[in-house]
């Protein structure tokens, strides 16, 4: 886990983003709202809402589908979302990194109940989304999810 953090930091430094920008509270509120919109759009099969906050040229990585361009998700959105039956979900523990004034990395904990293709949806998961401000609007450009490891047993 620590190595991952070091590697992420090294990548940001190599990309010229060594200086973490000041937090933008209003942008963070907007990004969390957009994150909720994207999650709700998947839960309800609402393609228009999804496309309103997710960049068509973006990418995603998650345990259910692996790595895929957002364009593929959009093309088969109805087929993908009809197999998802979420009864509840929430996001919490939001944290932000600001590589630039127009790029934010939002990490959070996703919890929920439901099924995907008849199988229980893993919960909780840790997720991160890279948000980019395009034409004055925050759009998701990259999203990944990792199933959270079980809580460590107390001795």
Coordinates of N, CA, C and O in Angstrom, one line a residue:
X1 N 0.8 -1.2 0.0 CA 0.0 0.0 0.0 C 0.9 1.2 0.0 O 0.6 2.2 -0.7
X2 N 1.9 1.2 0.8 CA 2.8 2.4 0.9 C 3.6 2.6 -0.4 O 3.8 3.7 -0.9
X3 N 4.0 1.4 -1.0 CA 4.7 1.5 -2.3 C 3.8 2.1 -3.4 O 4.2 2.9 -4.2
X4 N 2.5 1.8 -3.4 CA 1.5 2.4 -4.3 C 1.5 3.9 -4.2 O 1.6 4.6 -5.1
X5 N 1.5 4.4 -2.9 CA 1.5 5.8 -2.7 C 2.7 6.5 -3.2 O 2.7 7.6 -3.8
X6 N 3.9 5.8 -2.9 CA 5.1 6.3 -3.4 C 5.2 6.4 -4.9 O 5.6 7.4 -5.5
X7 N 4.7 5.3 -5.6 CA 4.7 5.3 -7.0 C 3.8 6.4 -7.6 O 4.1 7.1 -8.6
X8 N 2.6 6.6 -7.0 CA 1.7 7.6 -7.5 C 2.4 9.0 -7.3 O 2.3 9.8 -8.2
X9 N 3.0 9.2 -6.2 CA 3.7 10.5 -6.0 C 4.8 10.7 -7.0 O 5.0 11.8 -7.6
X10 N 5.6 9.6 -7.3 CA 6.6 9.7 -8.3 C 6.1 10.0 -9.7 O 6.6 10.8 -10.4
X11 N 5.0 9.4 -10.0 CA 4.3 9.7 -11.3 C 3.9 11.2 -11.4 O 4.1 11.8 -12.4
X12 N 3.3 11.7 -10.3 CA 2.9 13.1 -10.3 C 4.1 14.0 -10.4 O 4.0 15.0 -11.2
X13 N 5.1 13.7 -9.8 CA 6.3 14.5 -9.8 C 6.9 14.5 -11.2 O 7.3 15.5 -11.8
X14 N 7.0 13.3 -11.8 CA 7.5 13.1 -13.2 C 6.7 13.9 -14.2 O 7.2 14.4 -15.2
X15 N 5.4 14.0 -13.9 CA 4.5 14.7 -14.8 C 4.5 16.2 -14.6 O 3.8 16.9 -15.3
X16 N 5.3 16.6 -13.7 CA 5.4 18.1 -13.5 C 4.4 18.6 -12.5 O 4.1 19.8 -12.4
X17 N 3.8 17.7 -11.8 CA 2.7 18.1 -10.8 C 3.2 18.0 -9.4 O 2.4 17.7 -8.5
X18 N 4.5 18.2 -9.2 CA 5.0 18.1 -7.8 C 4.4 19.0 -6.9 O 4.3 18.8 -5.7
X19 N 3.9 20.1 -7.3 CA 3.2 21.1 -6.4 C 1.7 20.8 -6.4 O 1.0 20.9 -7.4
X20 N 1.3 20.3 -5.3 CA -0.1 20.1 -5.1 C -0.9 21.4 -4.9 O -0.5 22.2 -4.1
X21 N -1.9 21.6 -5.7 CA -2.6 22.9 -5.7 C -3.5 23.0 -4.4 O -3.8 22.0 -3.8
X22 N -3.9 24.2 -4.1 CA -4.7 24.5 -3.0 C -6.1 23.8 -3.3 O -6.5 23.7 -4.4
X23 N -6.7 23.4 -2.3 CA -8.1 22.8 -2.4 C -9.1 23.8 -2.9 O -8.9 25.0 -2.6
X24 N -10.0 23.4 -3.7 CA -11.1 24.3 -4.2 C -12.4 23.7 -3.7 O -12.9 22.7 -4.2
X25 N -12.9 24.2 -2.5 CA -14.0 23.7 -1.9 C -15.3 23.6 -2.7 O -16.0 22.6 -2.7
X26 N -15.5 24.6 -3.5 CA -16.7 24.6 -4.4 C -16.6 23.6 -5.5 O -17.5 22.8 -5.8
X27 N -15.4 23.5 -6.1 CA -15.2 22.4 -7.1 C -15.3 21.0 -6.5 O -15.9 20.1 -7.1
X28 N -14.8 20.8 -5.3 CA -15.0 19.5 -4.6 C -16.4 19.2 -4.4 O -16.8 18.0 -4.6
X29 N -17.3 20.1 -4.0 CA -18.7 19.9 -3.9 C -19.3 19.5 -5.2 O -20.1 18.6 -5.3
X30 N -18.9 20.2 -6.3 CA -19.4 19.9 -7.6 C -19.0 18.5 -8.0 O -19.8 17.7 -8.6
X31 N -17.7 18.2 -7.8 CA -17.2 16.9 -8.2 C -17.9 15.7 -7.4 O -18.3 14.7 -8.0
X32 N -18.1 15.9 -6.1 CA -18.9 14.9 -5.4 C -20.3 14.7 -5.9 O -20.8 13.6 -6.1
X33 N -20.9 15.8 -6.2 CA -22.3 15.8 -6.8 C -22.3 15.0 -8.1 O -23.1 14.2 -8.4
X34 N -21.2 15.3 -9.0 CA -21.1 14.7 -10.3 C -20.8 13.2 -10.1 O -21.3 12.3 -10.9
X35 N -20.0 12.8 -9.1 CA -19.7 11.4 -8.8 C -21.0 10.7 -8.4 O -21.3 9.6 -8.9
X36 N -21.8 11.4 -7.6 CA -23.1 10.8 -7.3 C -24.0 10.6 -8.5 O -24.7 9.6 -8.6
X37 N -24.0 11.6 -9.4 CA -24.8 11.5 -10.6 C -24.4 10.3 -11.4 O -25.2 9.6 -11.9
X38 N -23.1 10.1 -11.6 CA -22.6 9.0 -12.4 C -23.0 7.7 -11.8 O -23.5 6.8 -12.5
X39 N -22.9 7.5 -10.4 CA -23.3 6.3 -9.7 C -24.8 6.1 -9.9 O -25.2 5.0 -10.2
X40 N -25.6 7.1 -9.7 CA -27.0 7.0 -9.8 C -27.4 6.7 -11.2 O -28.4 5.9 -11.4
X41 N -26.7 7.2 -12.2 CA -27.0 6.9 -13.6 C -26.8 5.5 -13.9 O -27.6 4.8 -14.6
X42 N -25.8 4.9 -13.4 CA -25.5 3.4 -13.6 C -26.6 2.6 -12.9 O -27.2 1.7 -13.4
X43 N -26.9 3.0 -11.6 CA -28.0 2.3 -10.9 C -29.3 2.3 -11.5 O -30.1 1.3 -11.5
X44 N -29.6 3.4 -12.2 CA -30.9 3.6 -12.8 C -31.0 3.4 -14.3 O -32.0 3.5 -15.0
X45 N -29.8 3.2 -14.9 CA -29.7 3.0 -16.4 C -30.0 4.3 -17.2 O -30.5 4.3 -18.2
X46 N -29.6 5.4 -16.6 CA -29.8 6.7 -17.2 C -28.6 7.2 -18.0 O -27.7 7.8 -17.5
X47 N -28.6 6.9 -19.3 CA -27.5 7.2 -20.2 C -27.3 8.7 -20.3 O -26.1 9.2 -20.3
X48 N -28.3 9.5 -20.4 CA -28.2 10.9 -20.6 C -27.4 11.5 -19.4 O -26.5 12.4 -19.5
X49 N -27.8 11.1 -18.2 CA -27.2 11.6 -17.0 C -25.7 11.2 -16.9 O -24.8 12.0 -16.6
X50 N -25.4 10.0 -17.3 CA -24.1 9.4 -17.3 C -23.2 10.3 -18.3 O -22.1 10.7 -17.9
X51 N -23.7 10.5 -19.5 CA -22.9 11.2 -20.5 C -22.8 12.7 -20.1 O -21.8 13.4 -20.5
X52 N -23.6 13.2 -19.2 CA -23.5 14.6 -18.7 C -22.4 14.8 -17.8 O -21.9 16.0 -17.6
X53 N -21.8 13.8 -17.2 CA -20.7 13.9 -16.2 C -19.5 13.1 -16.5 O -18.4 13.2 -15.8
X54 N -19.5 12.2 -17.5 CA -18.4 11.3 -17.9 C -18.0 11.6 -19.3 O -18.8 11.6 -20.2
X55 N -16.7 11.9 -19.4 CA -16.1 12.2 -20.7 C -16.1 10.9 -21.7 O -15.7 9.9 -21.3
X56 N -16.6 11.1 -22.9 CA -16.8 10.0 -23.8 C -15.4 9.4 -24.2 O -15.3 8.3 -24.6
X57 N -14.3 10.2 -24.0 CA -13.0 9.7 -24.4 C -12.3 9.2 -23.1 O -11.1 8.9 -23.2
X58 N -13.0 9.0 -22.0 CA -12.4 8.5 -20.8 C -12.2 7.0 -20.8 O -12.5 6.3 -21.7
X59 N -11.7 6.5 -19.7 CA -11.4 5.1 -19.5 C -11.8 4.7 -18.0 O -11.9 5.5 -17.2
X60 N -12.1 3.4 -17.9 CA -12.4 2.9 -16.5 C -11.7 1.5 -16.3 O -11.4 0.8 -17.3
X61 N -11.5 1.2 -15.1 CA -11.0 -0.1 -14.7 C -11.8 -0.5 -13.4 O -11.8 0.2 -12.5
X62 N -12.4 -1.7 -13.5 CA -13.0 -2.2 -12.3 C -13.0 -3.8 -12.4 O -12.8 -4.3 -13.5
X63 N -13.2 -4.4 -11.3 CA -13.1 -5.9 -11.2 C -14.2 -6.6 -12.1 O -13.9 -7.7 -12.6
X64 N -15.3 -6.0 -12.4 CA -16.4 -6.6 -13.2 C -16.1 -6.6 -14.7 O -16.3 -7.6 -15.4
X65 N -15.5 -5.5 -15.2 CA -15.3 -5.4 -16.6 C -13.8 -5.3 -17.0 O -13.5 -5.3 -18.2
X66 N -12.9 -5.1 -16.1 CA -11.5 -4.9 -16.4 C -11.3 -3.5 -16.9 O -11.9 -2.6 -16.4
X67 N -10.5 -3.4 -17.9 CA -10.2 -2.0 -18.4 C -11.0 -1.8 -19.7 O -11.0 -2.7 -20.6
X68 N -11.6 -0.7 -19.8 CA -12.5 -0.4 -21.0 C -12.6 1.1 -21.2 O -12.6 1.9 -20.3
X69 N -12.7 1.4 -22.5 CA -12.9 2.9 -22.8 C -14.4 3.2 -22.5 O -15.3 2.3 -22.6
X70 N -14.6 4.4 -22.0 CA -16.0 4.8 -21.7 C -16.9 4.7 -23.0 O -18.1 4.3 -22.9
X71 N -16.3 4.9 -24.2 CA -17.1 4.8 -25.4 C -17.8 3.4 -25.5 O -18.9 3.3 -25.9
X72 N -17.1 2.3 -25.0 CA -17.6 1.0 -25.1 C -18.8 0.9 -24.1 O -19.8 0.3 -24.3
X73 N -18.6 1.5 -22.9 CA -19.7 1.5 -21.9 C -21.0 2.2 -22.4 O -22.1 1.8 -22.3
X74 N -20.7 3.4 -23.1 CA -21.8 4.1 -23.6 C -22.6 3.3 -24.7 O -23.8 3.3 -24.7
X75 N -21.8 2.6 -25.6 CA -22.4 1.9 -26.7 C -23.3 0.7 -26.1 O -24.3 0.4 -26.8
X76 N -22.9 0.1 -25.0 CA -23.7 -1.0 -24.5 C -24.3 -0.7 -23.1 O -24.5 -1.5 -22.3
X77 N -24.6 0.6 -22.8 CA -25.0 1.1 -21.5 C -26.3 0.4 -21.1 O -26.4 -0.1 -20.0
X78 N -27.3 0.3 -22.0 CA -28.5 -0.4 -21.6 C -28.3 -1.9 -21.3 O -28.8 -2.4 -20.3
X79 N -27.5 -2.5 -22.1 CA -27.2 -3.9 -21.8 C -26.4 -4.2 -20.5 O -26.7 -5.1 -19.7
X80 N -25.5 -3.3 -20.2 CA -24.7 -3.4 -18.9 C -25.6 -3.0 -17.7 O -25.6 -3.8 -16.8
X81 N -26.3 -2.0 -17.8 CA -27.1 -1.5 -16.6 C -28.3 -2.3 -16.3 O -28.8 -2.4 -15.2
X82 N -28.8 -3.0 -17.3 CA -30.0 -3.8 -17.1 C -29.7 -5.0 -16.2 O -30.6 -5.6 -15.5
X83 N -28.4 -5.4 -16.1 CA -28.0 -6.5 -15.3 C -27.6 -6.1 -13.9 O -27.3 -6.9 -13.0
X84 N -27.6 -4.8 -13.6 CA -27.3 -4.2 -12.3 C -28.5 -3.9 -11.5 O -29.4 -3.1 -12.0
X85 N -28.7 -4.5 -10.4 CA -29.8 -4.2 -9.5 C -29.3 -3.7 -8.2 O -29.0 -4.5 -7.3
X86 N -29.2 -2.4 -8.0 CA -28.8 -1.8 -6.8 C -29.9 -1.4 -5.9 O -30.8 -0.7 -6.4
X87 N -29.9 -1.9 -4.7 CA -31.0 -1.5 -3.7 C -30.6 -0.3 -2.9 O -31.4 0.4 -2.4
X88 N -29.3 -0.1 -2.7 CA -28.8 1.0 -2.0 C -27.3 1.2 -2.3 O -26.6 0.3 -2.7
X89 N -26.8 2.5 -2.2 CA -25.4 2.8 -2.4 C -25.1 4.1 -1.8 O -26.0 4.9 -1.6
X90 N -23.8 4.3 -1.4 CA -23.4 5.6 -0.9 C -21.9 5.8 -1.2 O -21.2 4.8 -1.4
X91 N -21.5 7.0 -1.1 CA -20.0 7.3 -1.2 C -19.7 8.1 0.1 O -20.5 8.9 0.6
X92 N -18.5 7.8 0.6 CA -18.0 8.5 1.8 C -16.5 8.6 1.8 O -15.9 8.1 0.9
X93 N -16.0 9.2 2.8 CA -14.5 9.3 3.0 C -13.8 10.0 1.8 O -12.8 9.5 1.4
X94 N -14.4 11.0 1.2 CA -13.9 11.7 0.0 C -12.6 12.3 0.4 O -12.5 13.0 1.4
X95 N -11.6 12.2 -0.5 CA -10.3 12.9 -0.4 C -10.0 13.4 -1.8 O -10.3 12.7 -2.8
X96 N -9.3 14.5 -1.8 CA -8.9 15.1 -3.1 C -7.4 15.4 -3.2 O -6.8 15.8 -2.2
X97 N -6.9 15.2 -4.4 CA -5.6 15.7 -4.8 C -5.8 16.6 -6.0 O -6.6 16.3 -6.8
X98 N -5.0 17.6 -6.0 CA -5.1 18.6 -7.1 C -3.8 18.8 -7.9 O -3.0 19.6 -7.6
X99 N -3.6 18.0 -8.9 CA -2.4 18.1 -9.7 C -2.4 19.5 -10.5 O -1.3 20.0 -10.7
X100 N -3.5 20.0 -10.8 CA -3.6 21.3 -11.4 C -4.9 22.0 -11.1 O -5.8 21.3 -10.5
X101 N -5.1 23.2 -11.5 CA -6.4 23.9 -11.2 C -7.5 23.3 -12.0 O -8.7 23.5 -11.6
X102 N -7.3 22.5 -13.0 CA -8.3 22.0 -13.8 C -8.3 20.4 -13.8 O -9.0 19.8 -14.6
X103 N -7.6 19.8 -12.9 CA -7.5 18.4 -12.7 C -7.6 18.0 -11.2 O -6.8 18.5 -10.4
X104 N -8.5 17.2 -10.9 CA -8.7 16.7 -9.5 C -8.8 15.2 -9.5 O -9.4 14.6 -10.3
X105 N -8.1 14.6 -8.5 CA -8.3 13.2 -8.3 C -9.1 13.0 -7.0 O -8.7 13.5 -5.9
X106 N -10.3 12.4 -7.2 CA -11.2 12.2 -6.1 C -11.2 10.7 -5.7 O -11.5 9.8 -6.5
X107 N -10.8 10.4 -4.5 CA -10.8 9.0 -4.0 C -11.9 9.0 -2.9 O -12.1 9.9 -2.2
X108 N -12.6 7.8 -2.8 CA -13.7 7.7 -1.9 C -14.0 6.2 -1.7 O -13.5 5.3 -2.4
X109 N -14.8 6.0 -0.6 CA -15.2 4.6 -0.3 C -16.7 4.5 -0.8 O -17.5 5.3 -0.5
X110 N -16.9 3.4 -1.6 CA -18.3 3.2 -2.1 C -18.8 2.0 -1.3 O -18.1 0.9 -1.2
X111 N -20.0 2.1 -0.8 CA -20.7 1.0 -0.2 C -22.1 0.8 -0.8 O -22.7 1.8 -1.2
X112 N -22.5 -0.4 -0.9 CA -23.8 -0.6 -1.5 C -24.3 -2.0 -1.4 O -23.5 -2.9 -1.0
X113 N -25.5 -2.2 -1.8 CA -26.1 -3.5 -1.8 C -26.8 -3.7 -3.2 O -27.4 -2.8 -3.7
X114 N -26.7 -4.9 -3.7 CA -27.4 -5.3 -4.9 C -26.6 -6.4 -5.7 O -25.7 -7.0 -5.1
X115 N -27.0 -6.6 -6.9 CA -26.4 -7.6 -7.7 C -26.0 -7.1 -9.1 O -26.6 -6.1 -9.6
X116 N -25.0 -7.8 -9.7 CA -24.6 -7.5 -11.1 C -24.5 -8.9 -11.7 O -23.8 -9.8 -11.3
X117 N -25.4 -9.1 -12.7 CA -25.5 -10.4 -13.4 C -25.8 -11.5 -12.3 O -25.3 -12.6 -12.4
X118 N -26.6 -11.2 -11.3 CA -27.0 -12.1 -10.3 C -26.1 -12.4 -9.2 O -26.4 -13.1 -8.3
X119 N -24.9 -11.8 -9.3 CA -23.8 -11.9 -8.3 C -23.8 -10.7 -7.3 O -24.0 -9.6 -7.8
X120 N -23.6 -10.9 -6.1 CA -23.5 -9.7 -5.2 C -22.5 -8.7 -5.6 O -21.4 -9.1 -6.1
X121 N -22.8 -7.4 -5.6 CA -21.9 -6.4 -5.9 C -20.9 -6.3 -4.7 O -21.3 -6.2 -3.6
X122 N -19.6 -6.3 -5.0 CA -18.6 -6.2 -3.9 C -18.8 -4.8 -3.2 O -19.0 -3.8 -3.8
X123 N -18.8 -4.9 -1.9 CA -18.9 -3.7 -1.0 C -18.2 -4.0 0.3 O -18.4 -5.1 0.8
X124 N -17.4 -3.1 0.8 CA -17.1 -1.8 0.2 C -16.0 -1.9 -0.9 O -15.3 -2.9 -1.0
X125 N -15.9 -0.9 -1.7 CA -14.8 -0.7 -2.6 C -14.2 0.7 -2.4 O -14.9 1.6 -2.0
X126 N -12.9 0.7 -2.8 CA -12.2 2.0 -2.8 C -12.2 2.4 -4.3 O -11.9 1.6 -5.1
X127 N -12.6 3.7 -4.5 CA -12.7 4.1 -5.9 C -11.9 5.4 -6.1 O -11.7 6.2 -5.1
X128 N -11.5 5.7 -7.3 CA -10.8 7.0 -7.6 C -11.3 7.4 -9.0 O -11.4 6.6 -9.9
X129 N -11.5 8.7 -9.1 CA -11.9 9.2 -10.4 C -11.0 10.5 -10.6 O -10.9 11.3 -9.8
X130 N -10.5 10.6 -11.8 CA -9.8 11.8 -12.3 C -10.8 12.6 -13.0 O -11.4 12.2 -13.9
X131 N -11.0 13.9 -12.4 CA -11.9 14.8 -13.0 C -11.1 15.9 -13.7 O -10.2 16.4 -13.1
X132 N -11.6 16.3 -14.9 CA -10.9 17.3 -15.7 C -12.0 18.4 -16.0 O -13.1 18.1 -16.4
X133 N -11.6 19.6 -15.8 CA -12.5 20.7 -16.1 C -12.4 21.0 -17.6 O -11.3 21.4 -18.1
X134 N -13.5 20.8 -18.4 CA -13.5 21.0 -19.8 C -14.6 21.9 -20.1 O -15.8 21.7 -19.8
X135 N -14.3 23.0 -20.8 CA -15.3 24.0 -21.2 C -16.1 24.4 -20.0 O -17.3 24.6 -20.1
X136 N -15.4 24.6 -18.8 CA -16.1 25.1 -17.6 C -16.9 24.1 -16.9 O -17.5 24.4 -15.9
X137 N -16.8 22.8 -17.3 CA -17.6 21.7 -16.6 C -16.7 20.6 -16.2 O -15.8 20.2 -16.9
X138 N -16.9 20.1 -14.9 CA -16.1 19.0 -14.4 C -16.6 17.7 -15.0 O -17.8 17.3 -14.9
X139 N -15.7 16.9 -15.7 CA -16.0 15.7 -16.4 C -15.1 14.6 -15.9 O -13.9 14.8 -15.8
X140 N -15.6 13.4 -15.6 CA -14.8 12.3 -15.3 C -14.0 11.8 -16.5 O -14.6 11.5 -17.5
X141 N -12.7 11.7 -16.3 CA -11.9 11.2 -17.4 C -11.3 9.8 -17.2 O -11.0 9.1 -18.2
X142 N -11.2 9.4 -16.0 CA -10.7 8.1 -15.6 C -11.3 7.7 -14.3 O -11.4 8.5 -13.4
X143 N -11.7 6.4 -14.2 CA -12.3 5.9 -13.0 C -11.8 4.5 -12.7 O -11.6 3.7 -13.7
X144 N -11.5 4.1 -11.5 CA -11.1 2.8 -11.1 C -11.7 2.4 -9.8 O -12.0 3.3 -9.0
X145 N -11.9 1.1 -9.6 CA -12.5 0.6 -8.4 C -11.6 -0.6 -7.9 O -11.2 -1.4 -8.8
X146 N -11.5 -0.7 -6.6 CA -10.7 -1.9 -6.0 C -11.6 -2.3 -4.8 O -11.9 -1.5 -4.0
X147 N -11.9 -3.6 -4.8 CA -12.6 -4.2 -3.7 C -11.7 -4.0 -2.4 O -10.5 -4.3 -2.4
X148 N -12.3 -3.4 -1.4 CA -11.6 -3.2 -0.1 C -11.3 -4.5 0.5 O -12.1 -5.4 0.5
X149 N -10.1 -4.6 1.1 CA -9.7 -5.8 1.8 C -10.5 -6.0 3.1 O -11.0 -5.0 3.6
X150 N -10.7 -7.2 3.6 CA -11.5 -7.3 4.8 C -10.7 -6.6 5.9 O -9.5 -6.4 5.9
X151 N -11.5 -6.1 6.9 CA -10.9 -5.4 8.0 C -10.0 -6.4 8.8 O -10.3 -7.6 8.9
X152 N -8.9 -5.9 9.2 CA -7.9 -6.7 10.0 C -8.6 -7.1 11.3 O -9.2 -6.4 12.0
X153 N -8.3 -8.4 11.6 CA -8.8 -8.9 12.9 C -8.1 -8.3 14.1 O -6.8 -8.1 14.0
X154 N -8.8 -8.0 15.1 CA -8.1 -7.4 16.3 C -7.6 -8.5 17.2 O -8.4 -9.5 17.4
X155 N -6.4 -8.4 17.7 CA -5.9 -9.4 18.6 C -6.0 -9.1 20.0 O -5.9 -8.0 20.5

